[in-house]
Coordinates of C-alpha atoms in Angstrom, one line a residue:
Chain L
X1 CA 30.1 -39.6 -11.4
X2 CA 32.7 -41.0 -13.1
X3 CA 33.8 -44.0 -11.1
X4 CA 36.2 -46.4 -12.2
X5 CA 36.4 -49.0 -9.3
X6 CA 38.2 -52.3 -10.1
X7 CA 37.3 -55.6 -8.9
X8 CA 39.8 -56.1 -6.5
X9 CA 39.9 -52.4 -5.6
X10 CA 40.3 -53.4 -1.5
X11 CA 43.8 -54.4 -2.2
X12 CA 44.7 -50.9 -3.5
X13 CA 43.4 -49.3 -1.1
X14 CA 46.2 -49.9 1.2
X15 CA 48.8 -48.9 -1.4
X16 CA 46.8 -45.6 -2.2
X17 CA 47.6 -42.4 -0.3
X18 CA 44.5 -40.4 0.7
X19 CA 44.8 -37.9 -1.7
X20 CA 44.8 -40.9 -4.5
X21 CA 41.8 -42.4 -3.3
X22 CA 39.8 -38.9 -3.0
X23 CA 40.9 -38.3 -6.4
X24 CA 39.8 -41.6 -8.1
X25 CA 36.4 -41.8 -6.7
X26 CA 35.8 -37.9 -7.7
X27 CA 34.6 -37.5 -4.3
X28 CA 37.6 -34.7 -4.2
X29 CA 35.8 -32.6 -7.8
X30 CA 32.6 -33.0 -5.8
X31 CA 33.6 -32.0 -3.1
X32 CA 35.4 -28.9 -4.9
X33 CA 32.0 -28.4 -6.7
X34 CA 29.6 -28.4 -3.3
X35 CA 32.0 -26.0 -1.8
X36 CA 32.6 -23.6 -4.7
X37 CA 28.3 -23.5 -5.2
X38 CA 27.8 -23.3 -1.4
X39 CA 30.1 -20.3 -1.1
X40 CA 28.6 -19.0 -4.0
X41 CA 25.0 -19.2 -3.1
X42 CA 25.4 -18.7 1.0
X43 CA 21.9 -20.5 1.6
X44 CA 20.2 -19.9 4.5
X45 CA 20.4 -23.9 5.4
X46 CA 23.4 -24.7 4.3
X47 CA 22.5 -28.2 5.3
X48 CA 19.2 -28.5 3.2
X49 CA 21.4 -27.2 0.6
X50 CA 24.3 -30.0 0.7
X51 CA 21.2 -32.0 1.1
X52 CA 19.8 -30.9 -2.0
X53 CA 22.9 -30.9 -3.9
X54 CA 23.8 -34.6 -3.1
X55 CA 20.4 -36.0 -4.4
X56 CA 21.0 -34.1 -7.4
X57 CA 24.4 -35.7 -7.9
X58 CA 22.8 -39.3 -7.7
X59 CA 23.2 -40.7 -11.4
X60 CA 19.7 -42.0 -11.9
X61 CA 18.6 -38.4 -11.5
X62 CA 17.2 -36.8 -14.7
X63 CA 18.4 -33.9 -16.2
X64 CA 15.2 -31.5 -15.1
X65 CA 15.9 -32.6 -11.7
X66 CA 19.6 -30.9 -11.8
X67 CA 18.4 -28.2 -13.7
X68 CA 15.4 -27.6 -11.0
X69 CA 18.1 -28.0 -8.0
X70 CA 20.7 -25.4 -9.9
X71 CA 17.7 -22.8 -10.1
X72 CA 16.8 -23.4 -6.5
X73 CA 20.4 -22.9 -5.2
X74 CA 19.8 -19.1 -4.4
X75 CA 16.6 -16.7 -4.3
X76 CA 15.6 -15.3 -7.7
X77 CA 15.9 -11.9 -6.1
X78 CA 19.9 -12.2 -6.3
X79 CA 21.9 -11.5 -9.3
X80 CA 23.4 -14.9 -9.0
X81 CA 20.6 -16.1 -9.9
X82 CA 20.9 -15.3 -13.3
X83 CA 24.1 -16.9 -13.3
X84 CA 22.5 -20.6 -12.2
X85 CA 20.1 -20.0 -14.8
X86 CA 22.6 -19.6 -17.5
X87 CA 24.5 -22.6 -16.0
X88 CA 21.0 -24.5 -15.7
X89 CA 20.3 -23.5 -19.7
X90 CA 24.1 -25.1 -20.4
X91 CA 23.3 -28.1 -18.7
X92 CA 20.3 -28.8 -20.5
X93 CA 21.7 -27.8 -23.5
X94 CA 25.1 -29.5 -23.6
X95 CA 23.4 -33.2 -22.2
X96 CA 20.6 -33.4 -25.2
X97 CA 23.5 -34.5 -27.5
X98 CA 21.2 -38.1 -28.1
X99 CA 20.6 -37.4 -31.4
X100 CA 22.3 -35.0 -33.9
X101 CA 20.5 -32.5 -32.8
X102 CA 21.0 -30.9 -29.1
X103 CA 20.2 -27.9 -27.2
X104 CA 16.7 -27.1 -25.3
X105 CA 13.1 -27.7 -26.7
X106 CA 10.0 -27.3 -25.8
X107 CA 9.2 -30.5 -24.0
X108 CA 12.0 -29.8 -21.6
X109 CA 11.2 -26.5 -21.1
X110 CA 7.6 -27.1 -20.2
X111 CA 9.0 -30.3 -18.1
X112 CA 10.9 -28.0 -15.7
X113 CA 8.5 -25.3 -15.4
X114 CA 6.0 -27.9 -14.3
X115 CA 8.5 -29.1 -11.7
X116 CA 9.3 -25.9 -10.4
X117 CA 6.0 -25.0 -10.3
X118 CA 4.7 -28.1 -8.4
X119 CA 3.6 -26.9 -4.9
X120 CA 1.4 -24.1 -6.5
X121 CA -2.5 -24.7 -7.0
X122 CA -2.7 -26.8 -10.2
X123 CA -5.3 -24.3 -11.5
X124 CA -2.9 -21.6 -11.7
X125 CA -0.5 -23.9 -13.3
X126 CA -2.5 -24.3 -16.1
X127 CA -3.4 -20.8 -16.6
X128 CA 0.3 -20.4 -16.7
X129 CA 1.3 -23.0 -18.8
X130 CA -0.8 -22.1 -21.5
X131 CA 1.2 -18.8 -21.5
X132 CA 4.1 -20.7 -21.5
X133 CA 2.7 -23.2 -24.0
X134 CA 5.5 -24.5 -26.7
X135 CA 5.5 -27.8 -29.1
X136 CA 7.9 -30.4 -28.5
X137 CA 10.1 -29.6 -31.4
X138 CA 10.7 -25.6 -30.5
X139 CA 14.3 -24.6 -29.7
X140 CA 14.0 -22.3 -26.9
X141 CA 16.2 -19.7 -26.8
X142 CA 17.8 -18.2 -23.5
X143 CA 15.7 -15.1 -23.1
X144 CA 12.5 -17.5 -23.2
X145 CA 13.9 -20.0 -20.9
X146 CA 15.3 -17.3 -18.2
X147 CA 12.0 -15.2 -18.3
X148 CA 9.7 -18.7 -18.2
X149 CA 12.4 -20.0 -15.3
X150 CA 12.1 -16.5 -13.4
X151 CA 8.3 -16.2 -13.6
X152 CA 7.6 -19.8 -11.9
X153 CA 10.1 -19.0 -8.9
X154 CA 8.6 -15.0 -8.5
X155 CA 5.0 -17.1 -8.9
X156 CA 5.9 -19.3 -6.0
X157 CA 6.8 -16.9 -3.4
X158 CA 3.8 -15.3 -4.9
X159 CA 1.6 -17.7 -4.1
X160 CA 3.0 -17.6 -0.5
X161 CA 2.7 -14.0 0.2
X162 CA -0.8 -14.8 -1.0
X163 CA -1.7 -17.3 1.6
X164 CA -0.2 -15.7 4.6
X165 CA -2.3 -12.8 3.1
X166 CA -5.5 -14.4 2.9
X167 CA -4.3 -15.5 6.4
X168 CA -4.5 -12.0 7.7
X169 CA -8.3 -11.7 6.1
X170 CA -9.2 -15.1 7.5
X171 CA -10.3 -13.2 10.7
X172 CA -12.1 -16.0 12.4
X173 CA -9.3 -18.8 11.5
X174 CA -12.2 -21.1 9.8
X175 CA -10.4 -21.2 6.6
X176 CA -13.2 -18.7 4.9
X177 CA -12.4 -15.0 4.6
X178 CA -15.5 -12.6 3.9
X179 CA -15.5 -12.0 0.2
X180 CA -15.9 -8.4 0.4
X181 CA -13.0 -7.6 2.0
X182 CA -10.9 -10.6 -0.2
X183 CA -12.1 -8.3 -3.7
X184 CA -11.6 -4.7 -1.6
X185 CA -8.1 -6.2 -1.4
X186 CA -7.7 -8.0 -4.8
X187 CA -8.9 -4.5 -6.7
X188 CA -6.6 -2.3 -4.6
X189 CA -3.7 -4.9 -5.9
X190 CA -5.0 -4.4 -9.3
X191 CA -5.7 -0.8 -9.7
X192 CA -1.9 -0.4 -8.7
X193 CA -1.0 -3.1 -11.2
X194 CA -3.1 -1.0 -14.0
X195 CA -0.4 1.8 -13.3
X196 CA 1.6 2.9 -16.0
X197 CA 4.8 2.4 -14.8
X198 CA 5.5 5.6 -16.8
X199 CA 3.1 7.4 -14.7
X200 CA 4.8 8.5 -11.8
X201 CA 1.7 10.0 -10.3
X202 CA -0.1 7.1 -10.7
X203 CA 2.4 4.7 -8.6
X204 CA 2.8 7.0 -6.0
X205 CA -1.0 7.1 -5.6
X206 CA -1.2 3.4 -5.9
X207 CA 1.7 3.7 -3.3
X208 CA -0.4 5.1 -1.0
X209 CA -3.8 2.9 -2.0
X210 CA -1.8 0.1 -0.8
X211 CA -0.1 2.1 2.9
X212 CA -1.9 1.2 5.5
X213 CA -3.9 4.6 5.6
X214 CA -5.1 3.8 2.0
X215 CA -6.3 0.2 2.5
X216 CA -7.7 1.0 5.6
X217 CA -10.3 3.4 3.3
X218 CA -10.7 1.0 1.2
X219 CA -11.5 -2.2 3.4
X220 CA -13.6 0.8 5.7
X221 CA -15.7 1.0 2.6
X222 CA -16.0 -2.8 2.0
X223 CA -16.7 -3.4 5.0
X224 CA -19.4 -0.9 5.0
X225 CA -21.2 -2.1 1.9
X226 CA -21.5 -5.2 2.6
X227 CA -23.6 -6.9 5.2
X228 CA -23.3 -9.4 8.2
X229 CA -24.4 -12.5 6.2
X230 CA -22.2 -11.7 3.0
X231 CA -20.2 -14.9 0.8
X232 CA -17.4 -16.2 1.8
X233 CA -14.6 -17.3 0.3
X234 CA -12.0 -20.0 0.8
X235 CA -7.8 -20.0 0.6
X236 CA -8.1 -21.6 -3.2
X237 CA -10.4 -19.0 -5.0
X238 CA -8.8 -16.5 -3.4
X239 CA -4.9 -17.7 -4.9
X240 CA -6.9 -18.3 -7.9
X241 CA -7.6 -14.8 -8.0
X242 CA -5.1 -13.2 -7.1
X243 CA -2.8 -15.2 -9.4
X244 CA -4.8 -14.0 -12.1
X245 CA -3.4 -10.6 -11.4
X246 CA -0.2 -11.6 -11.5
X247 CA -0.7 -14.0 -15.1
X248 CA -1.5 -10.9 -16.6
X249 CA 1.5 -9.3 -16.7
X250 CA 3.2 -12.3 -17.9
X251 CA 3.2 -12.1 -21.6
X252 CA 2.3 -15.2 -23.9
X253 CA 5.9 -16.8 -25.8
X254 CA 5.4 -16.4 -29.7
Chain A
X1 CA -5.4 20.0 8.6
X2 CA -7.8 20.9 6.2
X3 CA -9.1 24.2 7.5
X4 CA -12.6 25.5 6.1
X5 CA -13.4 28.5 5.9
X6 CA -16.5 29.7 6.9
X7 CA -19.3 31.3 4.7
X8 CA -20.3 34.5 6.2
X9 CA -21.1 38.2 5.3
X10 CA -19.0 40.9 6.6
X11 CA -20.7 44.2 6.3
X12 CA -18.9 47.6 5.7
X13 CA -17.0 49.1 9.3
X14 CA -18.9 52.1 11.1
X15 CA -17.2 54.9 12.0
X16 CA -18.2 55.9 15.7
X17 CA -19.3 59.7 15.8
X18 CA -20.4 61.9 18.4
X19 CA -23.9 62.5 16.6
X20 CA -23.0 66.1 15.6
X21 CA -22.5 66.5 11.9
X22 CA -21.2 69.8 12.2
X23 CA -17.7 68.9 14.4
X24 CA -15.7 66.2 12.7
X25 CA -14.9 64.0 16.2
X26 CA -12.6 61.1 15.0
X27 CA -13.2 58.8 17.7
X28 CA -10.8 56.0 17.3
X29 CA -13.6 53.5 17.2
X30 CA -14.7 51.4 14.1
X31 CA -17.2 48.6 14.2
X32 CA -17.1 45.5 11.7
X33 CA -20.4 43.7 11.7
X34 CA -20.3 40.1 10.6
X35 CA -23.6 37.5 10.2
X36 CA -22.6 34.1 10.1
X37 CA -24.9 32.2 7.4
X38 CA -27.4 29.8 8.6
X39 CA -26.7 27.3 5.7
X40 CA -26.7 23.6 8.2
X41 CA -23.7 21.3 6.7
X42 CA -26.2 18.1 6.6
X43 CA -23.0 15.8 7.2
X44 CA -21.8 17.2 10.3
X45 CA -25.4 17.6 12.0
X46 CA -23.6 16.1 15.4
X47 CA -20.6 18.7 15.1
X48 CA -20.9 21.9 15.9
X49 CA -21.6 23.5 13.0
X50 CA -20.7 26.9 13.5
X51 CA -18.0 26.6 15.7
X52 CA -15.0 29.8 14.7
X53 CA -12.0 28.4 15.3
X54 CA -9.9 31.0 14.4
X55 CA -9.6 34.7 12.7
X56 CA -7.2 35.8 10.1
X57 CA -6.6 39.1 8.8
X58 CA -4.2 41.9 7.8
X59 CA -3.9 44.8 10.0
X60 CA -3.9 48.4 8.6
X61 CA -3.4 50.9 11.6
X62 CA -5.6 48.7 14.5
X63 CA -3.8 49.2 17.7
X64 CA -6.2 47.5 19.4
X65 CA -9.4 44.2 18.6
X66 CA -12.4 43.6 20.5
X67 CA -14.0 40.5 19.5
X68 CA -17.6 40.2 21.0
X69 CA -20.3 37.5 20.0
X70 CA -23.7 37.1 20.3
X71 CA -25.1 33.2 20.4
X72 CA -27.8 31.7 18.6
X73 CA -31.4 31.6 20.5
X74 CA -31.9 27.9 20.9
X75 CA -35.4 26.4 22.4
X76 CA -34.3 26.5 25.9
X77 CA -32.7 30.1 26.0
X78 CA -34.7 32.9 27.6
X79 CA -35.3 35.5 26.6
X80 CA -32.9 38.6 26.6
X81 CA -30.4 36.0 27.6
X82 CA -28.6 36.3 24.0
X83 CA -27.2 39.3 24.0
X84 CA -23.4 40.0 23.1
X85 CA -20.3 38.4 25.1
X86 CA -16.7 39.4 24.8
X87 CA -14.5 37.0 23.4
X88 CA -11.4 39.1 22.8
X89 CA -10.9 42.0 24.8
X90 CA -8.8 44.5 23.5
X91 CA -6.0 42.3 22.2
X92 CA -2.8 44.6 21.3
X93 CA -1.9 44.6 17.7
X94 CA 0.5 47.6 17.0
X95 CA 3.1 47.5 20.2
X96 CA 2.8 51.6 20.3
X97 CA -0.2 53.6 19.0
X98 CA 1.6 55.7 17.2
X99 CA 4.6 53.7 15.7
X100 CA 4.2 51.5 12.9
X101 CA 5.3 48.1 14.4
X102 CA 2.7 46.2 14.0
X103 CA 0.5 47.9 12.0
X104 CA 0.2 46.1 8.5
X105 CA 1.2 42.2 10.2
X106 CA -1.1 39.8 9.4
X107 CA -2.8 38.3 12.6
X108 CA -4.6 35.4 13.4
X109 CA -7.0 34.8 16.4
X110 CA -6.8 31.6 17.6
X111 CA -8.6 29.6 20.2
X112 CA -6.2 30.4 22.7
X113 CA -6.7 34.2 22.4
X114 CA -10.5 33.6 23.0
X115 CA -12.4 33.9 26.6
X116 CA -14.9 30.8 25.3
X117 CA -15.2 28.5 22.1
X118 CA -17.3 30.6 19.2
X119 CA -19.8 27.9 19.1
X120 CA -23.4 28.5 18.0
X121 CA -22.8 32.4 17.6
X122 CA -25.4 33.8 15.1
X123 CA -22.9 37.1 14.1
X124 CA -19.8 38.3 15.7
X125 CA -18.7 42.3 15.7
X126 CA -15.1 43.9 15.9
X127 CA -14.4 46.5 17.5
X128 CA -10.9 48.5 16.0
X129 CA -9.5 50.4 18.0
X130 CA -7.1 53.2 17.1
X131 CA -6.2 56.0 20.1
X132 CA -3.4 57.6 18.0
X133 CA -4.3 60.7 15.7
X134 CA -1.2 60.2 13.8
X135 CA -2.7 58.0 11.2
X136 CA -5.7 59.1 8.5
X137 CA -7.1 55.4 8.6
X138 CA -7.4 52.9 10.4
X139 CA -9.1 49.1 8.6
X140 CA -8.4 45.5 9.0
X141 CA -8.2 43.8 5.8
X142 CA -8.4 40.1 4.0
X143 CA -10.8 39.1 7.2
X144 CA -11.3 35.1 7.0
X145 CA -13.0 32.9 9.4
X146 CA -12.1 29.6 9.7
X147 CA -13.4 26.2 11.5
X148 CA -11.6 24.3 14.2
X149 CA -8.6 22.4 12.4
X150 CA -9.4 18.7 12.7
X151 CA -6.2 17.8 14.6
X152 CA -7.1 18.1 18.1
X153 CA -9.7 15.7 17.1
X154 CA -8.0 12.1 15.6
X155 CA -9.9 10.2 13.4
X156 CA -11.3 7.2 15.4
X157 CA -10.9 3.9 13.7
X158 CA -13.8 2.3 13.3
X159 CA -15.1 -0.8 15.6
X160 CA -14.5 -3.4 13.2
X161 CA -11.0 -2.4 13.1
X162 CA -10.1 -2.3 16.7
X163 CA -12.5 -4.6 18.3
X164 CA -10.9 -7.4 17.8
X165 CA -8.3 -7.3 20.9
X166 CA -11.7 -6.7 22.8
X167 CA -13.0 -9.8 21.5
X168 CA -10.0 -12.1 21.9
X169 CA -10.2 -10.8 25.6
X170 CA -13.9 -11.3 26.1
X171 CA -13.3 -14.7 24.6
X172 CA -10.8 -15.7 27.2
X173 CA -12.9 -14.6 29.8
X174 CA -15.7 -16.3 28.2
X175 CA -13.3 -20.0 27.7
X176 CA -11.7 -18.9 31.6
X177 CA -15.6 -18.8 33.3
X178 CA -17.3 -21.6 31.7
X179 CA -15.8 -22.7 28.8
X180 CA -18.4 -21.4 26.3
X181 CA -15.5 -20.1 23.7
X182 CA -17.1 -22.0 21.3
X183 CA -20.3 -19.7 21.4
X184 CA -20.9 -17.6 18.1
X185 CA -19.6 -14.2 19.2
X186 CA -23.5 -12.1 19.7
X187 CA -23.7 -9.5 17.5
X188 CA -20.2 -8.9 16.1
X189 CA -20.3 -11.5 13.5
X190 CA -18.8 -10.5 10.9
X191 CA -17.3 -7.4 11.4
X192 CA -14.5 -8.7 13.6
X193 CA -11.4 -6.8 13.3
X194 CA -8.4 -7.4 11.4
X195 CA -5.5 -8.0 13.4
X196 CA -2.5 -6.7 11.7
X197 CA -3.4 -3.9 9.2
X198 CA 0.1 -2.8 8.4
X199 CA 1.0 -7.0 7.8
X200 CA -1.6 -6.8 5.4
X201 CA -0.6 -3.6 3.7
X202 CA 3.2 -5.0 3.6
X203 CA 1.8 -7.9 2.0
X204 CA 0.0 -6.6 -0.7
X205 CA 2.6 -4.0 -1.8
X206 CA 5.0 -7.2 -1.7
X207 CA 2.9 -8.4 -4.4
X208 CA 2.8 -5.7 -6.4
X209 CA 6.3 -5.5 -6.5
X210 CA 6.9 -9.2 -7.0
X211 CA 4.2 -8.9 -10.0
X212 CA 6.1 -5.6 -11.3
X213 CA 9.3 -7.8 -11.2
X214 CA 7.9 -10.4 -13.5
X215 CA 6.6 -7.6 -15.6
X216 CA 10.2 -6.1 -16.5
X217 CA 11.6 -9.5 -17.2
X218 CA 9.2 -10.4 -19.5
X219 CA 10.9 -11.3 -23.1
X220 CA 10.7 -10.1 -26.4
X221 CA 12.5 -12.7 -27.7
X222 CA 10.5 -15.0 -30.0
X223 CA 10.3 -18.6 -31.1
X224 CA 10.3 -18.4 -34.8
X225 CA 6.7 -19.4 -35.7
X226 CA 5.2 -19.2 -38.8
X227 CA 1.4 -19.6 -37.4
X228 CA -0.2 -16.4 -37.6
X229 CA -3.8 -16.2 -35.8
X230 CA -6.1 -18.0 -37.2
X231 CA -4.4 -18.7 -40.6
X232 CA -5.2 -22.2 -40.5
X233 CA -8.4 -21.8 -40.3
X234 CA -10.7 -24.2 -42.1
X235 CA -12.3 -21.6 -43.9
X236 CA -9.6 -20.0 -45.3
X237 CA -7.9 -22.2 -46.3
X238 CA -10.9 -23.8 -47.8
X239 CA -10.7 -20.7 -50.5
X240 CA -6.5 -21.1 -51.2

């Protein structure tokens, strides 16, 4: 922040009216700017948020670490979303004036997927990043960076439902689910994935497949086939999985 | 509510007479014979498998039905014991004999209209009855039997589904009386329930949605490269 603070600032200081002083430090534009994104976004912790913003706003932070705290202002599921990515793009783009050339490549592109993508399983971060895989030198355009940007925050609330589902299979708490009914699960997710989402028959069946009428069937007949003394399986292999479900409808960037 | 219908062979009606060919007697009396076929279902041994739950069929000038039954001779029936029951007696179709309400309704015979269940029965016989003179014929018509709808009887969910409030409780009781909660649970290992089915089905369709999501906002957009698969390989570019 721009801070222009003399020497022998403490004698001003007297001499100053408030306004003045709020107004040389900048704490009075950040302040402005905190508001004006808080009112914006309307986080659910509105402290974790100023939080947030504040160790953005620290100088020695990079420029991946703003751009990561802009895209996790607000949910992806809310149109302002979009708008933080835009401004996230900008920021990235307007800063990388070091040489003649500026705007965003691939290094920094990759760098904040990584970060945004840190709590999931690293295995299904490198299966994703190799969709996502781009050369140091590539200009990414905005449709790349928003759709990359999108599919790492959707992928992190995936990877949550995906616990607290695997959570629900975990019958006996050990950390182990029985693997029959973890694939009677993961194939009812994918046969509604294969869905044509052209084929209105098809989703509504897949609708159903996935009620609680339908998965009862299916977990009946899983249950059924196998016996006492089936595998099991633990929490990773089954994110692993199931992540692979979702990786394949993310396309590969040409 | 899938009703079946059931496979049986309904023979031509009989005209009662007064045996005496010379004077036409119209007796107001027709009787529908009907053999239920033997065929077992092999999936529904336990059920009852020949169990009429209800009778459908278009009136033509009835005033009046007689349902009567006659059961199937199991091992431990004597004999002459099998002989016919009435199920429906005389159960009013047309209001007034000789006016037409009623006379070309469709009807259906339902449990409720029955003296006992029609379980085991080996052939059934209906008696039309029609007093009036008024009308040249008298014939019930699209006859269909049908089993018991499966309402009345929910699907029960299977053990491995519900037990597992059982077992949490049997478990406390176990840890309350002497602290052997950590014993494996006998014979149920395994099959324990899961706790929250519809958590598990909101879940899931979560996911598909989320993964749908992602799906739509995938780009076209593309980077500008030149590589083409497998363009650089050694081999071809050995020949260039």
């Amino acid at each position: 922040m721009a801070e222009k603070r003399k020497p022998n600032a403490a004698d001003d200081i007297q001499k100053e009216t408030e306004r003045q002083f709020l107004e040389r430090s900048g704490v009075a534009a950040l302040y402005k700017d905190v508001l004006e994104k808080i009112i914006a976004n309307r986080p659910e912790d509105p402290v974790a948020f100023l939080a947030d913003y504040f160790d953005s706003v620290e100088e020695n932070t990079s420029l991946i670490q703003r751009a990561e705290q802009i895209m996790k202002m607000t949910h992806h599921s809310r149109p302002l979303f979009q708008t933080n990515v835009r401004m996230a793009y900008d920021l990235l783009k307007k800063n990388k004036a070091s040489k003649k050339l500026s705007g965003v490549n691939g290094t920094m592109f990759t760098q904040l997927l990584k970060a945004l993508c840190r709590d999931i399983p690293s295995v299904v971060m490198q299966k994703l990043m190799q969709k996502f895989e781009c050369h140091s030198h590539e200009a990414i355009p905005f449709d790349v960076f928003r759709s990359g940007v999108f599919t790492c925050c959707v992928l992190q609330d995936y990877v949550k439902l995906s616990e607290q589902l695997f959570g629900s299979l975990d019958l006996q708490k050990t950390g182990k689910a029985n693997k029959a009914l973890c694939d009677a699960v993961l194939e009812q997710l994918n046969t509604a994935l294969g869905s044509n989402r052209n084929d209105t028959k098809r989703i509504l069946e897949s609708g159903y497949n996935l009620g609680v009428d339908g998965l009862y069937m299916a977990l009946d007949t899983a249950m059924g086939r196998s016996h006492k003394n089936s595998s099991l399986q633990t929490c990773d292999q089954f994110l692993v999985e199931m992540c692979e479900t979702f990786l394949s409808k993310v396309s590969v960037i040409k | 509510m899938s009703e079946r219908p059931i496979n049986c062979t309904i023979k031509q009606p009989v005209l009662l007479t007064i045996t005496d060919t010379k004077s036409e007697f119209h007796s107001g009396c027709r009787v529908l014979d009907i053999s239920l076929s033997n065929v077992v279902n092999p999936e529904r041994k336990e059920e009852n498998v020949d169990q009429v739950g209800e009778i459908q069929f278009k009136n033509y000038y009835v005033a009046y039905l007689t349902v009567k039954a006659k059961f199937k001779s199991g091992p431990d029936t004597k004999e002459g014991e099998n002989k016919w029951r009435t199920c429906v007696k005389r159960m009013r179709l047309m209001p007034n004999a000789h006016a037409e309400t009623g006379s070309q309704d469709y009807f259906c015979v339902s449990r409720k209209h029955m003296a006992f269940e029609l379980v085991n029965i080996s052939a059934l016989r209906l008696i039309l009855q029609q007093p009036s003179p008024v009308w040249k014929d008298f014939k019930i018509e699209e006859l269909r039997f049908f089993k018991c709808s499966e309402t009345s009887k929910p699907c029960l969910l299977p053990s491995w589904l519900t037990e597992v409030t059982n077992n949490s409780g049997k478990k406390k009781i176990e840890a309350e009386d002497g602290n052997n909660f950590h014993v494996a649970p006998k014979e149920d290992d395994g099959i324990l329930g899961i706790s929250n089915l519809e958590l598990l089905s909101a879940t899931l369709q979560q996911l598909w949605a989320l993964s749908e999501e992602v799906a739509a906002n995938q780009t076209n957009v593309v980077l500008g490269r030149y590589e083409v698969d497998n363009c650089y390989d050694i081999n071809l570019l050995s020949y260039t």
